[in-house]
Coordinates of C-alpha atoms in Angstrom, one line a residue:
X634 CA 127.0 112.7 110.4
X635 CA 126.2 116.0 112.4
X636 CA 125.4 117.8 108.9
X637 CA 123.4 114.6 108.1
X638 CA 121.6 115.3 111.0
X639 CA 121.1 119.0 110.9
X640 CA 119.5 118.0 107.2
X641 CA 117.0 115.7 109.0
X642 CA 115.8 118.0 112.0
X643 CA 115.3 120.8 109.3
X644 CA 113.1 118.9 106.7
X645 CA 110.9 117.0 109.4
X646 CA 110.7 120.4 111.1
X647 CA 111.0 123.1 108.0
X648 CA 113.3 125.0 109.6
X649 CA 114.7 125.8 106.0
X650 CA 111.5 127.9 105.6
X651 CA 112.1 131.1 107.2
X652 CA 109.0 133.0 106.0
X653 CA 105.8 132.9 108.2
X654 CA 103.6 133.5 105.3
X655 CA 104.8 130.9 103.3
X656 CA 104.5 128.3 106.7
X657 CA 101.0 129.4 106.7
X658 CA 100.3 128.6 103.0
X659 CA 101.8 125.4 103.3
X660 CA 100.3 124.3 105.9
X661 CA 96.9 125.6 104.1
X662 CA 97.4 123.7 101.1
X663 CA 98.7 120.7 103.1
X664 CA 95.4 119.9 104.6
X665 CA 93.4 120.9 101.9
X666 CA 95.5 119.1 99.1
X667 CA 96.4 115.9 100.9
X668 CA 93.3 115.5 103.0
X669 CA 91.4 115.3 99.6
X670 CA 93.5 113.7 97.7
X671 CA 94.7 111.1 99.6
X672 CA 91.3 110.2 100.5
X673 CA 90.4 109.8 97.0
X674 CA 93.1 107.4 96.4
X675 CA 92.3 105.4 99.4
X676 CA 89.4 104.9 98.2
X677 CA 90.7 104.1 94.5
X678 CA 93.1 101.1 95.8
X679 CA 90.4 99.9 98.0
X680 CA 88.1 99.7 94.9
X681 CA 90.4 98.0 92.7
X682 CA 91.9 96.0 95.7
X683 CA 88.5 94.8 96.9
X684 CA 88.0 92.9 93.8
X685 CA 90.7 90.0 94.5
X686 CA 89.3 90.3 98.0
X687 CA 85.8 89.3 97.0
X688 CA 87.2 86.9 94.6
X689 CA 88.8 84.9 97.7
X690 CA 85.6 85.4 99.6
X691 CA 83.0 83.7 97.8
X692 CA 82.5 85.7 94.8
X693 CA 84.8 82.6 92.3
X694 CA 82.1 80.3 93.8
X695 CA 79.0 82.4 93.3
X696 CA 79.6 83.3 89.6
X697 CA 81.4 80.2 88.5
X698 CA 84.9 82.0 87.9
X699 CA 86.8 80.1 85.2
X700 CA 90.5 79.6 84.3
X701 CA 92.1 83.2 84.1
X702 CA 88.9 85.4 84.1
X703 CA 90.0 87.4 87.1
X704 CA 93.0 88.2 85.6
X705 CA 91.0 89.3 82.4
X706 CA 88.5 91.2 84.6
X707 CA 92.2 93.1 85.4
X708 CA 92.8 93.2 82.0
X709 CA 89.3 94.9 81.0
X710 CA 90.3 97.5 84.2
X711 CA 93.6 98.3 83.0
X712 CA 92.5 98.8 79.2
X713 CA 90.1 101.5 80.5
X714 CA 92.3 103.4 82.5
X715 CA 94.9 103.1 79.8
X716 CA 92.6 104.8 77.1
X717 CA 92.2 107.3 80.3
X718 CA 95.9 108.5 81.2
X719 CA 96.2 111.3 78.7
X720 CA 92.4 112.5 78.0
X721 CA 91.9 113.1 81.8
X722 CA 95.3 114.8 82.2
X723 CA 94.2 117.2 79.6
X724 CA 90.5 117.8 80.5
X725 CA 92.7 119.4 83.6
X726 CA 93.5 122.2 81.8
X727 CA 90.1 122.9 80.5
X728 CA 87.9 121.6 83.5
X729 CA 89.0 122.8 87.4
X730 CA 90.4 120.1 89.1
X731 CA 88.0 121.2 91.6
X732 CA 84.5 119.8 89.3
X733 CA 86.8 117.2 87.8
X734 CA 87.9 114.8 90.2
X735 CA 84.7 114.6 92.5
X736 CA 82.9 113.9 89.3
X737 CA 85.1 110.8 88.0
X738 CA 84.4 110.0 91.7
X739 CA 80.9 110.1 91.9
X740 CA 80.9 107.8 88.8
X741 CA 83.3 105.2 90.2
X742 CA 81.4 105.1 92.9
X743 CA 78.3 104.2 90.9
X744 CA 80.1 101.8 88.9
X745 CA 81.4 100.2 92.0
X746 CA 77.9 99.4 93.7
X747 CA 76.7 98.0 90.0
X748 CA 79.5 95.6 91.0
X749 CA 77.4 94.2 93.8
X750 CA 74.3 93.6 91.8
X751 CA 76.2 91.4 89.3
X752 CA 75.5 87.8 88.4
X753 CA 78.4 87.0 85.9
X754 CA 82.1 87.4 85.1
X755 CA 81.2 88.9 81.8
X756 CA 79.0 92.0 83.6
X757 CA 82.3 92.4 86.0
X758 CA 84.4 93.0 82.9
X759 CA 81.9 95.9 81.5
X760 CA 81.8 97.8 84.6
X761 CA 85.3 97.3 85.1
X762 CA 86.2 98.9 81.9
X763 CA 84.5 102.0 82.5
X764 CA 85.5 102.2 86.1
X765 CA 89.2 101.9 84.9
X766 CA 88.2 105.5 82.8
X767 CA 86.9 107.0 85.4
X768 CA 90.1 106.3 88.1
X769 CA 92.5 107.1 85.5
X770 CA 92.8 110.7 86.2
X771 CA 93.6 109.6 90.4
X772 CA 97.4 109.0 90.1
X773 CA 98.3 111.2 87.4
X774 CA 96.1 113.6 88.1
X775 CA 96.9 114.4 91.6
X776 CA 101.2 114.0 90.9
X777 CA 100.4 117.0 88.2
X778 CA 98.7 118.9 91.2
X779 CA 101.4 118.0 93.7
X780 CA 103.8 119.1 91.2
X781 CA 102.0 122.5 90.5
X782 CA 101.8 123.4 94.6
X783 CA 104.8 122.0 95.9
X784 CA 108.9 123.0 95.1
X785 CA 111.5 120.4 95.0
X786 CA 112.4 119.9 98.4
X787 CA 108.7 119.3 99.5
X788 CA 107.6 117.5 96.9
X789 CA 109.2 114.0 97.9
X790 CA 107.6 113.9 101.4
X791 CA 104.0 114.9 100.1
X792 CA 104.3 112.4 96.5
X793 CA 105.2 109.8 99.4
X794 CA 102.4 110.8 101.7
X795 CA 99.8 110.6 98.8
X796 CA 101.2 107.4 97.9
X797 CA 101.0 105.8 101.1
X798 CA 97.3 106.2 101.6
X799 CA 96.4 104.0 98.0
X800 CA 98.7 101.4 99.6
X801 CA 96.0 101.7 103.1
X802 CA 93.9 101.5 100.8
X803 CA 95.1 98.2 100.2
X804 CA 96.1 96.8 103.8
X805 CA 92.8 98.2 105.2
X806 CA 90.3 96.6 102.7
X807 CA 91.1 93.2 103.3
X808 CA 90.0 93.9 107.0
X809 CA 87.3 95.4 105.9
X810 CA 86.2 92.5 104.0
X811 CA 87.2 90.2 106.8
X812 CA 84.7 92.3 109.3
X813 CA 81.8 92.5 106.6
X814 CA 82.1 89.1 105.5
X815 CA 82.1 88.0 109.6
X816 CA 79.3 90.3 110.2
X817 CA 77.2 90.8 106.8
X818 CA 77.5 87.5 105.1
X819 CA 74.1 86.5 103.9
X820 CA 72.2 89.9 105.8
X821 CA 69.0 90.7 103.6
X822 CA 69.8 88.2 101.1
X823 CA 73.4 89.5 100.3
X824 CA 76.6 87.8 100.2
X825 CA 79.5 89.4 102.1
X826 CA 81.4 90.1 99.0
X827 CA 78.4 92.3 97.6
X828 CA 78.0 94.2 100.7
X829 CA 81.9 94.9 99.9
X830 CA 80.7 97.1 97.2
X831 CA 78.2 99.2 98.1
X832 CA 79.3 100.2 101.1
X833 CA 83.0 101.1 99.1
X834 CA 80.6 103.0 97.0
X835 CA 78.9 104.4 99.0
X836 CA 82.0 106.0 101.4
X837 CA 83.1 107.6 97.9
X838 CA 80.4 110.1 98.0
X839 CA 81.0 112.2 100.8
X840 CA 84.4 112.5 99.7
X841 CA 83.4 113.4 96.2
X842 CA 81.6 116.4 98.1
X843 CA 84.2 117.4 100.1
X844 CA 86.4 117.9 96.8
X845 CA 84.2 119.9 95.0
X846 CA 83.8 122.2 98.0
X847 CA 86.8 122.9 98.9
X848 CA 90.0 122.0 96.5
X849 CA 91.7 124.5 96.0
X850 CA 92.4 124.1 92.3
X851 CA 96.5 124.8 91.0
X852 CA 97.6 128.3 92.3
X853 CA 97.1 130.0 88.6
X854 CA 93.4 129.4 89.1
X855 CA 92.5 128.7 92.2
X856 CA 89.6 130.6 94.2
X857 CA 89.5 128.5 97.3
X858 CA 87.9 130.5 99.9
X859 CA 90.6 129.9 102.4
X860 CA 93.5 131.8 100.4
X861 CA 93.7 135.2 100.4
X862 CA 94.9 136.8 97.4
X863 CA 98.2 137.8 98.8
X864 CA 98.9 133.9 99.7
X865 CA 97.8 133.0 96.1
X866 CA 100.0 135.4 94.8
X867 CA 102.7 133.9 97.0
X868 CA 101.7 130.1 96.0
X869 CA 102.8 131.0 92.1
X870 CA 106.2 132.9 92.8
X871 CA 107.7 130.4 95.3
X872 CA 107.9 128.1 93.2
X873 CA 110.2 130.1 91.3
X874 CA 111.7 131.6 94.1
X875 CA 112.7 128.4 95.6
X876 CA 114.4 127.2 92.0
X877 CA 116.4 129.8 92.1
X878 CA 117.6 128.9 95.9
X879 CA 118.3 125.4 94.6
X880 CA 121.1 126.3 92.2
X881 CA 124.9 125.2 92.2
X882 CA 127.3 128.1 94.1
X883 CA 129.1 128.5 90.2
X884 CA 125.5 129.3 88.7
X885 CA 125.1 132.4 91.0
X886 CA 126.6 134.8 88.7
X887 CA 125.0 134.0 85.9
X888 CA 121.8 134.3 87.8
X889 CA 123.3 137.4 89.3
X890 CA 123.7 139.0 85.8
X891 CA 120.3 138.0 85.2
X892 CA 118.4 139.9 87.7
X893 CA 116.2 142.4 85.7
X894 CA 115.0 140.0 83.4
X895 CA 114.4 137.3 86.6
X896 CA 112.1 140.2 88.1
X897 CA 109.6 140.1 84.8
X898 CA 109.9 136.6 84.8
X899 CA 107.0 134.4 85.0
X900 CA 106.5 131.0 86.3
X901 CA 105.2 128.3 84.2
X902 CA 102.5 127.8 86.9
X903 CA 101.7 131.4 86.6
X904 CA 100.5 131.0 83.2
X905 CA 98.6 128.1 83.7
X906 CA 95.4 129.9 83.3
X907 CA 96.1 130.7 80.2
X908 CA 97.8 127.4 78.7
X909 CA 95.2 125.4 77.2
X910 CA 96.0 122.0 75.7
X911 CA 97.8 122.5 72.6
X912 CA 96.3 119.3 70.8
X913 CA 98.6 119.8 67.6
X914 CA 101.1 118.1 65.9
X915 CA 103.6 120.2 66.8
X916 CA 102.9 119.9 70.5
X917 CA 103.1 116.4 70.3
X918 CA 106.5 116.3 68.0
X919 CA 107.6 118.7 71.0
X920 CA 106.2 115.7 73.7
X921 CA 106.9 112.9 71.3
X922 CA 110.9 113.6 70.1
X923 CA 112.0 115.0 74.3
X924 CA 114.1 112.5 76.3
X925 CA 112.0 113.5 79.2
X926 CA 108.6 111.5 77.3
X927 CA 110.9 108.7 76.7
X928 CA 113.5 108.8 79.8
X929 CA 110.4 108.8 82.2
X930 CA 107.8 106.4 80.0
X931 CA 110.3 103.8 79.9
X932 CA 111.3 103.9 83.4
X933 CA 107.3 103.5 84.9
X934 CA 106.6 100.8 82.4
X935 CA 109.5 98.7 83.9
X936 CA 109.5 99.8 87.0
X937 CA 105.5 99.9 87.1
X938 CA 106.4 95.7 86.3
X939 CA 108.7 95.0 89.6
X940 CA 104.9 95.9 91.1
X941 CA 103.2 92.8 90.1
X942 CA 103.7 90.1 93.3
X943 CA 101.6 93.0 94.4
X944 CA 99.5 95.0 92.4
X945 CA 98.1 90.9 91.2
X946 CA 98.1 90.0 94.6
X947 CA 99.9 87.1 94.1
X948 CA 100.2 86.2 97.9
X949 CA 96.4 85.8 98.5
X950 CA 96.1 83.7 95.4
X951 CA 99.0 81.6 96.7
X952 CA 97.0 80.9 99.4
X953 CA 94.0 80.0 97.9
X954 CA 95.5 77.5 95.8
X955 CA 98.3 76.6 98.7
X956 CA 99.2 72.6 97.7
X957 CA 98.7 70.5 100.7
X958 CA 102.8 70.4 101.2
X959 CA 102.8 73.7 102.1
X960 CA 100.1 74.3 104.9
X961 CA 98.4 71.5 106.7
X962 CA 94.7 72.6 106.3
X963 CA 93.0 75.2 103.8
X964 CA 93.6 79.2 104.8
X965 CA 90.2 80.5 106.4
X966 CA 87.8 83.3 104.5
X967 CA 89.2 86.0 107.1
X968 CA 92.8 84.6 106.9
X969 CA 92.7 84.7 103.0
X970 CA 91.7 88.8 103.5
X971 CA 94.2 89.5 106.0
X972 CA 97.4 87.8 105.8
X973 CA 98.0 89.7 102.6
X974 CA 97.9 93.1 104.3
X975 CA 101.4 92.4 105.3
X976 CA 102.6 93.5 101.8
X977 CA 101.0 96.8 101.5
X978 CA 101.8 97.2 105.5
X979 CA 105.8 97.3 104.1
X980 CA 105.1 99.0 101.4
X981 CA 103.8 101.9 103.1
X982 CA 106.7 102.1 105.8
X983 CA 109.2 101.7 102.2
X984 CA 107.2 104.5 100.6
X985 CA 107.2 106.9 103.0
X986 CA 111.3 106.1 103.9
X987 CA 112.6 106.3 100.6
X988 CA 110.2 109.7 99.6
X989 CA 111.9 111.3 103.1
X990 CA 115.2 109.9 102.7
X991 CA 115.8 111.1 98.5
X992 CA 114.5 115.0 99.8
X993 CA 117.1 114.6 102.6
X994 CA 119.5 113.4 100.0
X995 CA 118.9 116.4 97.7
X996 CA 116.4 114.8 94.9
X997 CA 118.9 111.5 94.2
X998 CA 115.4 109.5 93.4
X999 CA 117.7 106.9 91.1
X1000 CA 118.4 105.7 94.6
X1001 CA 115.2 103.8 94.8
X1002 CA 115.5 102.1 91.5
X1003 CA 118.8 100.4 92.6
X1004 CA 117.2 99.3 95.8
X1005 CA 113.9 97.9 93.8
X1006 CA 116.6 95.3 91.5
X1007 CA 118.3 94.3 94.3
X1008 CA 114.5 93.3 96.0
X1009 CA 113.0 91.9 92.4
X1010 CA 115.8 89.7 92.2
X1011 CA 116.0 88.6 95.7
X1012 CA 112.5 88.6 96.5
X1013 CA 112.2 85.7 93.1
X1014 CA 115.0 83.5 93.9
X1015 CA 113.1 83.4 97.3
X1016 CA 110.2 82.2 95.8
X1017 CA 112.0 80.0 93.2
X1018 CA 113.2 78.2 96.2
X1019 CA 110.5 77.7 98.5
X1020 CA 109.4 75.9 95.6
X1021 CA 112.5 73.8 95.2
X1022 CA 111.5 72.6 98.9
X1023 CA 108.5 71.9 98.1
X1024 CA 109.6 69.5 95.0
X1025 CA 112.1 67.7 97.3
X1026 CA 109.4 67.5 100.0
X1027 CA 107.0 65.8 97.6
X1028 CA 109.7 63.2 97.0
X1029 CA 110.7 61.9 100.1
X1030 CA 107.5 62.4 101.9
X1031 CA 107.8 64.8 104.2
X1032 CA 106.1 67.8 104.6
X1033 CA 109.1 71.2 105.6
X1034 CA 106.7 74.0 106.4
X1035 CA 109.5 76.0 106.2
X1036 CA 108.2 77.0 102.2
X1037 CA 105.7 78.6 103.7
X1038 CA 107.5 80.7 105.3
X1039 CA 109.9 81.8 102.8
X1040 CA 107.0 82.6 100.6
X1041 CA 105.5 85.0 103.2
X1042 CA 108.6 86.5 103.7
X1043 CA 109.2 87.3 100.1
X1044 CA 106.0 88.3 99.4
X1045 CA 106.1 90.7 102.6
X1046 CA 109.9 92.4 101.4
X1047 CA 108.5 92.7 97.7
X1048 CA 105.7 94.6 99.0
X1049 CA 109.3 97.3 99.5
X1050 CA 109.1 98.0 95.4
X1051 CA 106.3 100.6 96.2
X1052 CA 108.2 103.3 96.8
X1053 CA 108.8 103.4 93.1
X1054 CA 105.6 105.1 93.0
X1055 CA 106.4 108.3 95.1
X1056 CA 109.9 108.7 94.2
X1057 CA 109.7 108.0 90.4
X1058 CA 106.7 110.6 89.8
X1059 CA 108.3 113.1 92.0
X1060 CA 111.4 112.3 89.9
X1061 CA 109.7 113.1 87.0
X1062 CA 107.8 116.1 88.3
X1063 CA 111.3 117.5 89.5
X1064 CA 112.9 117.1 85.7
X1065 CA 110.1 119.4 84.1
X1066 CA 109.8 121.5 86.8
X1067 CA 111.0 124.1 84.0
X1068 CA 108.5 122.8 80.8
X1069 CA 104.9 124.2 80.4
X1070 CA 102.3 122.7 82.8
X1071 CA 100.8 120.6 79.8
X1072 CA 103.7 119.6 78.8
X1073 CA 104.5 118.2 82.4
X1074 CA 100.4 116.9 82.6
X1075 CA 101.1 114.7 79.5
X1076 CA 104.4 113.4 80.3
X1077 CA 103.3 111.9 83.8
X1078 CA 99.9 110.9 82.2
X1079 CA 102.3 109.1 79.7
X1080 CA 104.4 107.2 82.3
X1081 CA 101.2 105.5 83.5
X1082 CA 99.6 105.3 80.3
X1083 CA 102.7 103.1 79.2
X1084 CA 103.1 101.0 82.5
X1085 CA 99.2 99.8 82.3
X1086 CA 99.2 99.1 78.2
X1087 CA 101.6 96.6 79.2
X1088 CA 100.0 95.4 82.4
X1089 CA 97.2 95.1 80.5
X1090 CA 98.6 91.6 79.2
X1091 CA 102.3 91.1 81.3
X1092 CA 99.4 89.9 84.4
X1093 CA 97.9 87.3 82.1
X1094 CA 101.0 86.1 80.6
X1095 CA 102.8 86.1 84.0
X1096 CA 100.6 85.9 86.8
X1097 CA 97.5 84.1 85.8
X1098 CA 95.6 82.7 88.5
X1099 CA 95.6 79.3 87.1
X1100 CA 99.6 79.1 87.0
X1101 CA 99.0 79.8 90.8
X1102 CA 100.3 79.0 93.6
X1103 CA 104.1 79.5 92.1
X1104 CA 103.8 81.9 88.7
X1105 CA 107.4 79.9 88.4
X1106 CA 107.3 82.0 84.4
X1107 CA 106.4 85.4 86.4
X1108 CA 109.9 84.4 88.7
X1109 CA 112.1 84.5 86.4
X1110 CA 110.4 87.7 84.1
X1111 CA 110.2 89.7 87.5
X1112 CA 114.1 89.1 87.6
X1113 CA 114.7 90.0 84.3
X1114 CA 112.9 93.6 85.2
X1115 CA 114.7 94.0 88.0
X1116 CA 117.6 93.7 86.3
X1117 CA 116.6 96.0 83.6
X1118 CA 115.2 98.7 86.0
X1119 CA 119.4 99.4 87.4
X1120 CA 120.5 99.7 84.2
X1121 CA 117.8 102.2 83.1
X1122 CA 117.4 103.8 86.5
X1123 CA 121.8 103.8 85.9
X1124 CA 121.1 105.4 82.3
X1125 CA 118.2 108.1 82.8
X1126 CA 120.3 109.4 86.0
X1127 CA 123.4 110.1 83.7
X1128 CA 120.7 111.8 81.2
X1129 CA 119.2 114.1 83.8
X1130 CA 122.9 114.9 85.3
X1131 CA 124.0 115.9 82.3
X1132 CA 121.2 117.5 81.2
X1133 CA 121.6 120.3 84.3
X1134 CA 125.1 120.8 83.5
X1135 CA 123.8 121.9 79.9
X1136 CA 121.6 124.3 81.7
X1137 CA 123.7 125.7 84.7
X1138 CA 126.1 126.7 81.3
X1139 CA 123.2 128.2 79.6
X1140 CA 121.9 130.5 82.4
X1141 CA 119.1 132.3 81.9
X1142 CA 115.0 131.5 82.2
X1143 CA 113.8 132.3 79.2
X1144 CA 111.3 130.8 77.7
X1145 CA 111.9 128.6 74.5
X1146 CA 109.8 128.2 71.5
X1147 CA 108.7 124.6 72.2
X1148 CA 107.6 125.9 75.4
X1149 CA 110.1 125.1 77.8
X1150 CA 113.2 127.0 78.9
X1151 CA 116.1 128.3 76.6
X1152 CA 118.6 125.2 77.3
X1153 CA 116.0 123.4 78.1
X1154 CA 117.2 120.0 78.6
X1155 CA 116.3 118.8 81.7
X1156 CA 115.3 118.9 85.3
X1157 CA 115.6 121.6 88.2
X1158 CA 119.1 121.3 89.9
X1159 CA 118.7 120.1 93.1
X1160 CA 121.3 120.6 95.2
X1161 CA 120.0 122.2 98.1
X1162 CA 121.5 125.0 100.4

């Protein structure tokens, strides 16, 4: 317990980081990084979220919403930012992150006040399409940055962080929308809901700006203003340095035996300047035949699933739709906007728990995917239930509001599943922390790529607004993910345990020809000293 301990007080404080000049940088980069970033997916999740909250807020009525077309609105969303994943990861590598992200910015922030001066379903499902293009580099995107900046042990904490402020996003638009549709509703002629979107539009912008000012690029290219060129210099060998601190004790004299060729080594950030895209078809054999591609894929795209009582915000169309047996009187406009911020509330203090608790723990991330089946199971029966009680309510004749409050309360604890997000891409990121930068960019571009080709159509299938309030179908396939996340989560962590053995045995950093390290086979080890 007192070592447990020590562990915490030196992470919270990074007390393990004894060089000044590296404090400095870190802190540097902190602000600069996650100030941005963050910000930008703030703004991102209060885009897409703001949607279900104008749907609740007037906008069905106004446009004469039918049957399932939110859900296909989703659908156009998701089919854009799919065909987005892996051509914005790689325009990384050719344009600076710096012009890059502000620029898909400026344009989802275009896109978002086009929203407002729509008249039909059909016009949302356009816009939507391109606006799912232009966010598809966010997430992705900003994981590959993290990744390129940050070593092992701080990368949990930061993932987390970044993370977090999507899921704000989230909580904080539906009081947003509660405020403007109180205070704006019919001003100049516009409904509440449009005033949603142009003033989320226009908040992108400065934002935008601030990005292309100041971002400081990966630490191969950057020429942020704020570095100097010794700190740069330091950003792209401690990453490297770091690895080689994070090694098993029986490694050390095989490292030891090592040392001249460890002094010429260089970093795969190092030569990120000069590793363009390789858009052949031996780069993508390389991508396409690793277990890392299909480890990692596989894992987001059922663990990416455990997401949707959330990401379809299944508790505000409950509500909407709530039978008479399970609330006495219809939910209000601001209490159909704010009672749902209780899921992203947890999923924030989940989040940023789990992403602090697996660095403590030394980068055991497979914890969180044990904790998700447990919840996605649970969290289902719960629901499954409440409706039971309904059914038996309905035929005697009385009216148990305790359904309602089983709902809430499953809806709130599967809001907990989030902190998949933070600890799954920092999982990843930690496994190729030895592979080329573009080979990292397209893997984690891929684990997205794969979780939103299948959202595209699992929401419609499962979670249609018209099978509201219950989605009793989306029960009992949210179990069967749950279930299927533990045994994969169980499988891949066997993969990437074994796969540092084979390299602690190898020794040695050289490079491979497929790009990565000689004995390649995995992830950084990541037991920390």
């Amino acid at each position: 317990m007192t070592e447990f301990s020590s562990k915490l007080r030196d992470y919270f404080s990074s007390a393990w980081r004894s060089d000044p000049a590296e404090r400095k940088l870190v802190r540097k980069i902190d602000f600069f990084i996650l100030t941005f970033c963050c910000l930008s997916y703030f703004l991102n999740y209060l885009d897409r979220t703001n949607l279900a909250n104008a749907y609740v807020s007037g906008m069905k009525e106004d446009l004469g919403f039918q049957g399932d077309q939110l859900n296909q609105i989703n659908t156009c969303f998701t089919v854009g930012y799919v065909l987005g994943q892996i051509p914005s990861n790689l325009s990384l590598h050719y344009v600076r992150p710096r012009y890059f992200f502000p620029a898909m910015m400026v344009v989802w922030a275009g896109l978002t006040m086009a929203t407002a001066t729509t008249h039909s379903p059909q016009a949302i499902m356009a816009i939507r399409f391109f606006q799912g293009i232009a966010e598809a580099t966010t997430f992705v995107g900003t994981h590959y940055i993290l990744g390129s900046w940050y070593t092992e042990r701080e990368l949990g904490k930061r993932s987390g962080i970044f993370t977090a402020s999507g899921l704000a996003g989230t909580m904080i638009g539906g009081f947003i929308q509660s405020g403007i549709y109180t205070s704006l509703d019919n001003r100049h002629g516009l409904r509440g809901w449009r005033w949603l979107f142009l003033i989320d539009g226009i908040i992108t912008l400065p934002v935008a700006l601030y990005g292309f000012l100041l971002f400081p690029d990966t630490p191969a290219t950057t020429t942020a203003p704020y570095l100097s060129q010794a700190e740069r210099q330091l950003a792209v060998s401690r990453l490297h340095l770091h690895h080689d601190r994070l090694i098993e004790p029986e490694d050390n004299n095989d490292n030891n035996n090592n040392d001249n060729n460890n002094n010429n080594h260089t970093p795969s950030t190092e030569k990120e300047n000069k590793t363009k895209s390789p858009l052949t078809w031996t780069f993508a054999k390389t991508v396409l035949t690793s277990w890392e591609w299909w480890g990692f894929v596989m894992l987001w795209v059922i663990a990416g699933e455990t997401e949707s009582f959330s990401s379809n915000t299944l508790l505000a169309l409950y509500m909407k739709s709530a039978p008479p047996s399970t609330s006495t009187h219809y939910y209000t406009v601001p209490q159909l906007n704010t009672y749902p911020t209780g899921v992203p509330a947890v999923g924030i203090v989940s989040t940023l728990f789990w992403a602090a608790l697996t660095d403590i723990l030394g980068g055991k991330r497979y914890l969180v995917g044990y904790f998700i089946g447990v919840t996605g199971v649970a969290t289902s029966a719960m629901i499954l239930a409440a409706k039971g009680m309904v059914a038996a309510d309905d035929d005697d004749g009385d009216d148990d509001p305790r359904s309602t409050v089983v709902v809430f309360a499953a809806y709130y604890w599967a809001g907990a599943v989030y902190a998949c997000q933070a600890t799954f891409f920092a999982w990843a990121n930690d496994a190729m922390r030895q592979r080329e930068p573009v080979f990292r960019s397209v893997v984690l571009a891929g684990m997205n790529l794969g979780n939103n080709a299948v959202n595209a159509w699992w929401s419609i299938v499962f979670y249609g607004a018209s099978m509201a309030p219950w989605f009793e179908r989306g029960m009992y396939a949210m179990i069967a993910t749950s279930i299927a996340l533990a045994v994969w989560t169980a499988g891949l962590s066997y993969v990437t345990s074994r796969a540092e053995r084979r390299r602690a045995l190898v020794g040695g950093p050289g490079r491979s020809p497929s790009g990565g390290e000689k004995g390649d086979v995995g992830g950084p080890r990541q037991h920390f000293v």
